[in-house]
Coordinates of C-alpha atoms in Angstrom, one line a residue:
X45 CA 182.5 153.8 22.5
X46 CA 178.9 152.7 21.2
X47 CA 180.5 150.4 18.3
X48 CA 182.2 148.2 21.4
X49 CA 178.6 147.4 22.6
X50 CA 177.4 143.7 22.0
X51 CA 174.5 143.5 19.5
X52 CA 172.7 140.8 17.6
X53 CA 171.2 140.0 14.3
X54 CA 167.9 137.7 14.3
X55 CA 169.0 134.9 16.9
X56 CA 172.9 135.6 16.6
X57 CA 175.0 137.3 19.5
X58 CA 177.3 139.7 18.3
X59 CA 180.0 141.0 20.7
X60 CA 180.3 144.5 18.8
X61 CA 179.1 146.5 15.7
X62 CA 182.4 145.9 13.8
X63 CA 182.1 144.1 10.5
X64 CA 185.0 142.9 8.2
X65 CA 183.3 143.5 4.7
X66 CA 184.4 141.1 2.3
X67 CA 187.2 142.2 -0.1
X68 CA 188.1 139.4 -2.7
X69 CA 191.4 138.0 -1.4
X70 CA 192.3 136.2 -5.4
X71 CA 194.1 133.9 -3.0
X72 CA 191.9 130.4 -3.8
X73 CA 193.1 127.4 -5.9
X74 CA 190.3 126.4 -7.7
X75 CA 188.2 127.5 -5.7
X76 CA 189.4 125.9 -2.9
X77 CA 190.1 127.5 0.9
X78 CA 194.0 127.8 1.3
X79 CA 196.1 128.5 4.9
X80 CA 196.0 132.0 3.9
X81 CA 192.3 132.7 4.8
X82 CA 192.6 130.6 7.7
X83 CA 195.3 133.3 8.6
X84 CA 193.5 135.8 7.0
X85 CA 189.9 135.5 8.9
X86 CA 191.3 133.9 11.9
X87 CA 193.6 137.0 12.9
X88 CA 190.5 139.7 12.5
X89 CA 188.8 137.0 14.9
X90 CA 191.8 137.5 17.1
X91 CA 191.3 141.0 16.7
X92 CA 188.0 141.8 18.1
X93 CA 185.8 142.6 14.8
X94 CA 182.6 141.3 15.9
X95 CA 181.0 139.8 12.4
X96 CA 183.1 138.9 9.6
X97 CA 181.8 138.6 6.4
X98 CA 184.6 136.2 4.4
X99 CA 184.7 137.7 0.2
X100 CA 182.3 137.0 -2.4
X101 CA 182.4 132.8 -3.4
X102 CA 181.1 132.1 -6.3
X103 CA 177.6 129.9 -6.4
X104 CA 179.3 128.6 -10.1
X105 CA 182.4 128.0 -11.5
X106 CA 181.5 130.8 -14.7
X107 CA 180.0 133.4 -11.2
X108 CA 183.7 133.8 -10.3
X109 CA 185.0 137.7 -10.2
X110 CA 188.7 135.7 -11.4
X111 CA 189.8 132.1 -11.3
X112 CA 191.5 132.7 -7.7
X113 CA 187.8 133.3 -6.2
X114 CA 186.3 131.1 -3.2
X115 CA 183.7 128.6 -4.3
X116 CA 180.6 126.7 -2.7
X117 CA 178.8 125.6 -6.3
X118 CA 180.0 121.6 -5.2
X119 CA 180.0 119.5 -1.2
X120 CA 183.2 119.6 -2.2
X121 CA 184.4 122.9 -0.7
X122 CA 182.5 122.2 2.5
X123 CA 184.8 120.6 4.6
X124 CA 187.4 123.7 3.9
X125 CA 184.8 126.2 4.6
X126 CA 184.0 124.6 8.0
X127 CA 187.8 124.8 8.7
X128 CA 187.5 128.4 8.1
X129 CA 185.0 129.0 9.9
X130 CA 186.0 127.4 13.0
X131 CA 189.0 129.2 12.7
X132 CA 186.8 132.5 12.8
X133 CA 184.4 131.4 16.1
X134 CA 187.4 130.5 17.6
X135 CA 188.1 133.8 19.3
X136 CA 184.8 135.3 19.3
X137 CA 183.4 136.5 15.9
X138 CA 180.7 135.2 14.1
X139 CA 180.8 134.7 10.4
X140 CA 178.4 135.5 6.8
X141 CA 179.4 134.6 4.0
X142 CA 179.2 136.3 0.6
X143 CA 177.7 134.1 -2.2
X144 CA 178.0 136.1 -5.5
X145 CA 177.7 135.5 -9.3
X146 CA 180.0 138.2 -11.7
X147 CA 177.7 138.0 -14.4
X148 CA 179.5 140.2 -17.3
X149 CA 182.0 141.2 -15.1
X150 CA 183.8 138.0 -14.6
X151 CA 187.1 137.5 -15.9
X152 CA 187.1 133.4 -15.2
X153 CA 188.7 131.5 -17.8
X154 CA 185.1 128.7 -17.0
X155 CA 182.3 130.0 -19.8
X156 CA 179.4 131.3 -20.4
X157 CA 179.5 134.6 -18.9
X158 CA 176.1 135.3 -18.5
X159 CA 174.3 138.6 -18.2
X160 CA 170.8 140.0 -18.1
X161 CA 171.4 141.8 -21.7
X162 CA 174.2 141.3 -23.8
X163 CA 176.0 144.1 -23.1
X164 CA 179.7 144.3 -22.0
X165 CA 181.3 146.2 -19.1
X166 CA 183.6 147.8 -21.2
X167 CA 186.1 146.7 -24.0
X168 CA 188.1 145.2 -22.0
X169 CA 185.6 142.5 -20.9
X170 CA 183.7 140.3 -23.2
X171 CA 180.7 140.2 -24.2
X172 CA 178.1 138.3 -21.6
X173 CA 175.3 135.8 -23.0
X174 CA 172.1 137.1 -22.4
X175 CA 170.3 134.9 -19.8
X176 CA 167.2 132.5 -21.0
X177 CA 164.3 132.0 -18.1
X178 CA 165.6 128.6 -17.5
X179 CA 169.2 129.6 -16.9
X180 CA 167.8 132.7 -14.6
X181 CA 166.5 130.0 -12.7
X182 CA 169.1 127.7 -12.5
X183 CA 171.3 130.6 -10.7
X184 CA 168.9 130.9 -8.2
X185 CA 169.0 127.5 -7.2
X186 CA 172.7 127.1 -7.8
X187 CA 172.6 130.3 -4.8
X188 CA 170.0 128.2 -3.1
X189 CA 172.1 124.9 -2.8
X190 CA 175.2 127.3 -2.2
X191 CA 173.2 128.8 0.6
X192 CA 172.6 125.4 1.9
X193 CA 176.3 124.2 1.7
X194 CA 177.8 127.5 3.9
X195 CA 174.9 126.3 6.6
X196 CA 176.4 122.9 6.9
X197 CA 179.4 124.8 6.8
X198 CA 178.9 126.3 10.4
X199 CA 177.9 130.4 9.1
X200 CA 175.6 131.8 11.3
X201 CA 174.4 134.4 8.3
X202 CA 174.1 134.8 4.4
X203 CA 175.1 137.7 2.1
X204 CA 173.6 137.9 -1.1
X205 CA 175.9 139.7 -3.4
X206 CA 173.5 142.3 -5.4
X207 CA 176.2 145.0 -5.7
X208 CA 179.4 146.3 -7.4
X209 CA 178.0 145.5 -11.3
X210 CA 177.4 141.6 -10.5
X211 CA 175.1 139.8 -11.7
X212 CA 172.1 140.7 -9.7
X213 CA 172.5 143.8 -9.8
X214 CA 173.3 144.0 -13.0
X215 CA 169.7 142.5 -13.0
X216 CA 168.1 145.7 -11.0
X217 CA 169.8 148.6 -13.0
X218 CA 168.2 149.7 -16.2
X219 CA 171.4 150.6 -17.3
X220 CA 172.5 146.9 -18.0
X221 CA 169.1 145.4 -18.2
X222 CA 167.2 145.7 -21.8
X223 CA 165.1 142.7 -21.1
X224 CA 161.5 142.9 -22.7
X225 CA 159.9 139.3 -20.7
X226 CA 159.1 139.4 -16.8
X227 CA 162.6 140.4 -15.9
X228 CA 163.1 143.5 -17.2
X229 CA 161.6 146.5 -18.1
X230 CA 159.6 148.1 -14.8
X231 CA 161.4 148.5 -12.0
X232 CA 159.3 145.6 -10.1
X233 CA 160.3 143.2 -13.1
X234 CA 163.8 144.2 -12.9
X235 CA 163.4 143.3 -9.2
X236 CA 162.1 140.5 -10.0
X237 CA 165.4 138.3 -9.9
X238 CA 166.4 139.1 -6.3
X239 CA 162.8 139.2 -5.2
X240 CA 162.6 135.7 -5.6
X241 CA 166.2 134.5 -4.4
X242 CA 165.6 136.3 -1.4
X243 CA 161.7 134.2 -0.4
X244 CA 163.3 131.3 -1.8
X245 CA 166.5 131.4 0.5
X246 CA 164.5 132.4 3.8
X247 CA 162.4 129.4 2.8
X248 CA 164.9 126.9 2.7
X249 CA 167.3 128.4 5.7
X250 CA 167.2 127.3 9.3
X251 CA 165.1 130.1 11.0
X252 CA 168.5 131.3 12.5
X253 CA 170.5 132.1 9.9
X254 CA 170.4 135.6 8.9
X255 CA 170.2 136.7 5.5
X256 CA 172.2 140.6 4.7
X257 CA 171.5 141.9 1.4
X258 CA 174.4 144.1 -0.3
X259 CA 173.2 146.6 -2.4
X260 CA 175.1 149.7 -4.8
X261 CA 172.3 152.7 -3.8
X262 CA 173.7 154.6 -6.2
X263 CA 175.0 154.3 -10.3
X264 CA 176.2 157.6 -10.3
X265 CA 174.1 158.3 -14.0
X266 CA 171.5 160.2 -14.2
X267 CA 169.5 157.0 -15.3
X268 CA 170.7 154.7 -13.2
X269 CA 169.7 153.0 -9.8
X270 CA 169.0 155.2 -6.8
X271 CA 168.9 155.1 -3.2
X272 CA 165.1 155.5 -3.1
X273 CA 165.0 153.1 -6.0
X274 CA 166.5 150.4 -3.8
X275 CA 164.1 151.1 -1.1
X276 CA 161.4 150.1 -3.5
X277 CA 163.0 147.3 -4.7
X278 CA 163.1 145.8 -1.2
X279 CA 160.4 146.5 0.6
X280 CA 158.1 143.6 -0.7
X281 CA 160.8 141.1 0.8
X282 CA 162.0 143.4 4.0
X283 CA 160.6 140.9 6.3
X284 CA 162.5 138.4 4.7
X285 CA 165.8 140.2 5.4
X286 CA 167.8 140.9 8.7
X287 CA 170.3 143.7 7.7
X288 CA 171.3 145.9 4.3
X289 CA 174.6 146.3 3.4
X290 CA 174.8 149.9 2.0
X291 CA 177.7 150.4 -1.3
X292 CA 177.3 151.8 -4.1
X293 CA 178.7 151.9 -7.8
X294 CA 180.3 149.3 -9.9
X295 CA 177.9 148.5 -12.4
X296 CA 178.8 151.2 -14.8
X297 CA 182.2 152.9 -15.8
X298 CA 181.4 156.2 -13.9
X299 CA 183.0 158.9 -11.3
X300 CA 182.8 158.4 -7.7
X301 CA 183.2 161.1 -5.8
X302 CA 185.2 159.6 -3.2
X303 CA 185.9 160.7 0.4
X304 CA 185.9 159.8 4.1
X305 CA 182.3 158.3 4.8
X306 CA 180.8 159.0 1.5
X307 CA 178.2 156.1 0.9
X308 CA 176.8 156.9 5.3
X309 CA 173.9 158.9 4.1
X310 CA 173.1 156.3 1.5
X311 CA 172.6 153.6 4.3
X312 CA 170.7 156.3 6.4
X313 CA 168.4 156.2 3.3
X314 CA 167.9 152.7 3.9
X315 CA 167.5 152.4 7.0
X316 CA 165.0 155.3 7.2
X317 CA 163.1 154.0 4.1
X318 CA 163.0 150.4 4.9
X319 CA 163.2 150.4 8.8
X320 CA 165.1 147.3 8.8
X321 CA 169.0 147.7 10.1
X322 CA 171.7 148.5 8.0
X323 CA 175.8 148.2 7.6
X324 CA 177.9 151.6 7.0
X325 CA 181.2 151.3 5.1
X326 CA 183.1 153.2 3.0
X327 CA 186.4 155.2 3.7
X328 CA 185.7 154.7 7.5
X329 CA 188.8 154.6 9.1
X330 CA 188.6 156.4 12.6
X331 CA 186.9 155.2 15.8
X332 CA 185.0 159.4 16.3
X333 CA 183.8 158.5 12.7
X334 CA 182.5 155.2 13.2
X335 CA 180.4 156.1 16.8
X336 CA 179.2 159.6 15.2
X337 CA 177.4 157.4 12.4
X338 CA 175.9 154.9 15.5
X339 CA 174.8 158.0 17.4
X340 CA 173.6 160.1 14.7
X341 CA 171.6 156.7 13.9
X342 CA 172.6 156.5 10.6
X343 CA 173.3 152.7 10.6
X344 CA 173.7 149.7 13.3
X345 CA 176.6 148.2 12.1
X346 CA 179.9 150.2 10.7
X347 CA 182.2 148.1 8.4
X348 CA 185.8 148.9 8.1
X349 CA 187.7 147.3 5.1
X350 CA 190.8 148.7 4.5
X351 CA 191.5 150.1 8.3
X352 CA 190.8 146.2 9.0
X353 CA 193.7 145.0 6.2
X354 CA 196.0 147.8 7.6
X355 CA 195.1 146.6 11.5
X356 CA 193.8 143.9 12.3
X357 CA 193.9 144.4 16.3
X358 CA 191.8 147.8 15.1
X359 CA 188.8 146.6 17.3
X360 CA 191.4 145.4 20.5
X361 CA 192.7 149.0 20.6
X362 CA 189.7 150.1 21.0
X363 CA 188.7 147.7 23.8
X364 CA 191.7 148.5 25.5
X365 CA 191.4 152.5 25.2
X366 CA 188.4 152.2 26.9
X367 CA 189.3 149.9 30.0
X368 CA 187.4 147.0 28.3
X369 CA 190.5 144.3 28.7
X370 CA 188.3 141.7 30.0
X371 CA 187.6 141.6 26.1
X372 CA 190.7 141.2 24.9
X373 CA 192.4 137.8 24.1
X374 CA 194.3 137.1 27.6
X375 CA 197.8 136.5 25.8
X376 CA 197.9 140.1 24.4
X377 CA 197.2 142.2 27.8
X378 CA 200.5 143.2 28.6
X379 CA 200.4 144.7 25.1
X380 CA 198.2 147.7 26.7
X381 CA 199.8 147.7 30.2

């Protein structure tokens, strides 16, 4: 199976092309890391996946998706999220992190929500403050500094939430930015945000760490964000960047038409466009559909979220299918005798 073979992003040794996307867990206490996602990561560790992304932690206490979200905006969540990732190195994965701000979409109790435009996800959400240049600013240092803390923390790798409807890319899409100064309007202005967060971050990381960018290619409207869109946006910072994390959706209230693989040719995009590597996932459950998209060269890395929350062991079966056991934890062998 091509997924089983060891890989590497910038200086970091993966043992496979398996990634645990992050899925928000709503299983923090203010904003704290509890036993359960030392359980949680640990036993996807356990389980083979080879890079494990742990869900979106807010870079502020107003940046959380809900009130149960992770958080790195103080040194006080350090020391839990070096227990946690210990807990993942352990047995053999390496670990990203996910730093991401909701913008409009938050539903945190801690205030303002902010927003590029004031405009609200829907009427069940309120409505966002629109952003001033000094606050725009102070979210990409509070990301900076966030950045910062996960490093002390022990991640080997970054993942800069700009997808789903948060608030970068709520930023990119013209759809939910109405901004008339320098970021909004054009495309490149629009850009401008992330643009800068990403040259800041590579500035101020160790030359190790890898940075992943997650992206929605697509809004599903007609004047939304596009796949070729996003290769524009990114290509002044590509060097900057180690892997793209191909999604789509969430900014807008808007049909997807869902179905096994459906967002693959979207990272092919990408990864064609930009020539930098790029992560799969979406409805990607079976192991023919995971090595067809490696072969085919449609991505480098496939990520499997709710196969991995169904199985964790997903990645040991495989191992063990293919008379790999020397890869498999030594307590679980007579599982596949």
């Amino acid at each position: 199976m091509n997924f089983l073979e060891p890989t590497k992003i910038r200086q970091t040794n993966l043992k496979n092309k398996i990634v645990m996307p992050p899925m928000c867990m709503y299983e923090a206490e203010n904003g704290q890391v509890m036993p359960f996602h030392i359980q949680h990561y640990g036993s996807r560790s356990l389980g083979g996946v080879g890079l494990i992304i742990t869900e979106a932690t807010a870079v502020s206490p107003e940046g959380r998706i809900s009130d149960n979200d992770l958080g790195l905006w103080d040194d006080y969540f350090v020391q839990g999220q070096t227990q946690l990732v210990e807990e993942i190195h352990r047995y053999g994965a390496k670990a990203a992190v996910q730093l991401a701000h909701a913008g409009r979409k938050s539903e945190s109790c801690a205030s303002p929500h902010l927003a590029p435009s004031s405009i609200a996800f829907s009427d069940d959400y309120i409505q966002p403050v629109a952003m001033s240049t000094s606050e725009i600013k102070d979210i990409q240092k509070a990301f900076v500094d966030a950045a910062l803390r996960a490093e002390s923390s022990g991640y080997d790798g970054i993942e800069i939430h700009s997808a789903h409807g948060y608030l970068l890319h709520e930023f990119l899409s013209p759809l939910t930015n109405l901004r008339e100064d320098e970021y909004g309007g054009s495309r490149d202005n629009r850009a401008r945000i992330l643009r800068e967060l990403i040259r800041d971050l590579r500035l101020a990381l160790k030359k190790e760490t890898f940075i992943i960018v997650r992206i929605s290619a697509s809004d599903y409207d007609d004047q939304g964000l596009t796949p070729n869109d996003l290769v524009e946006i990114l290509k002044p910072v590509k060097e900057d960047i180690d892997v793209v994390h191909v999604s789509s959706g969430g900014n807008v209230v808007r049909k997807i038409p869902l179905k096994p693989m459906y967002q693959v040719d979207f990272a092919s995009t990408l990864k064609e466009g930009l020539q930098k590597p790029v992560i799969a996932v979406g409805l990607i459950t079976l192991a023919n559909e995971i090595d067809s998209i490696l072969i085919d060269k449609k991505a480098d890395f496939v990520a499997l979220g709710r196969e991995l929350l169904r199985n964790p062991y997903f990645v040991n079966t495989e191992y063990a299918k293919t008379n790999q056991k020397d890869n498999l934890p030594q307590p679980y062998l007579r599982a596949y005798k």
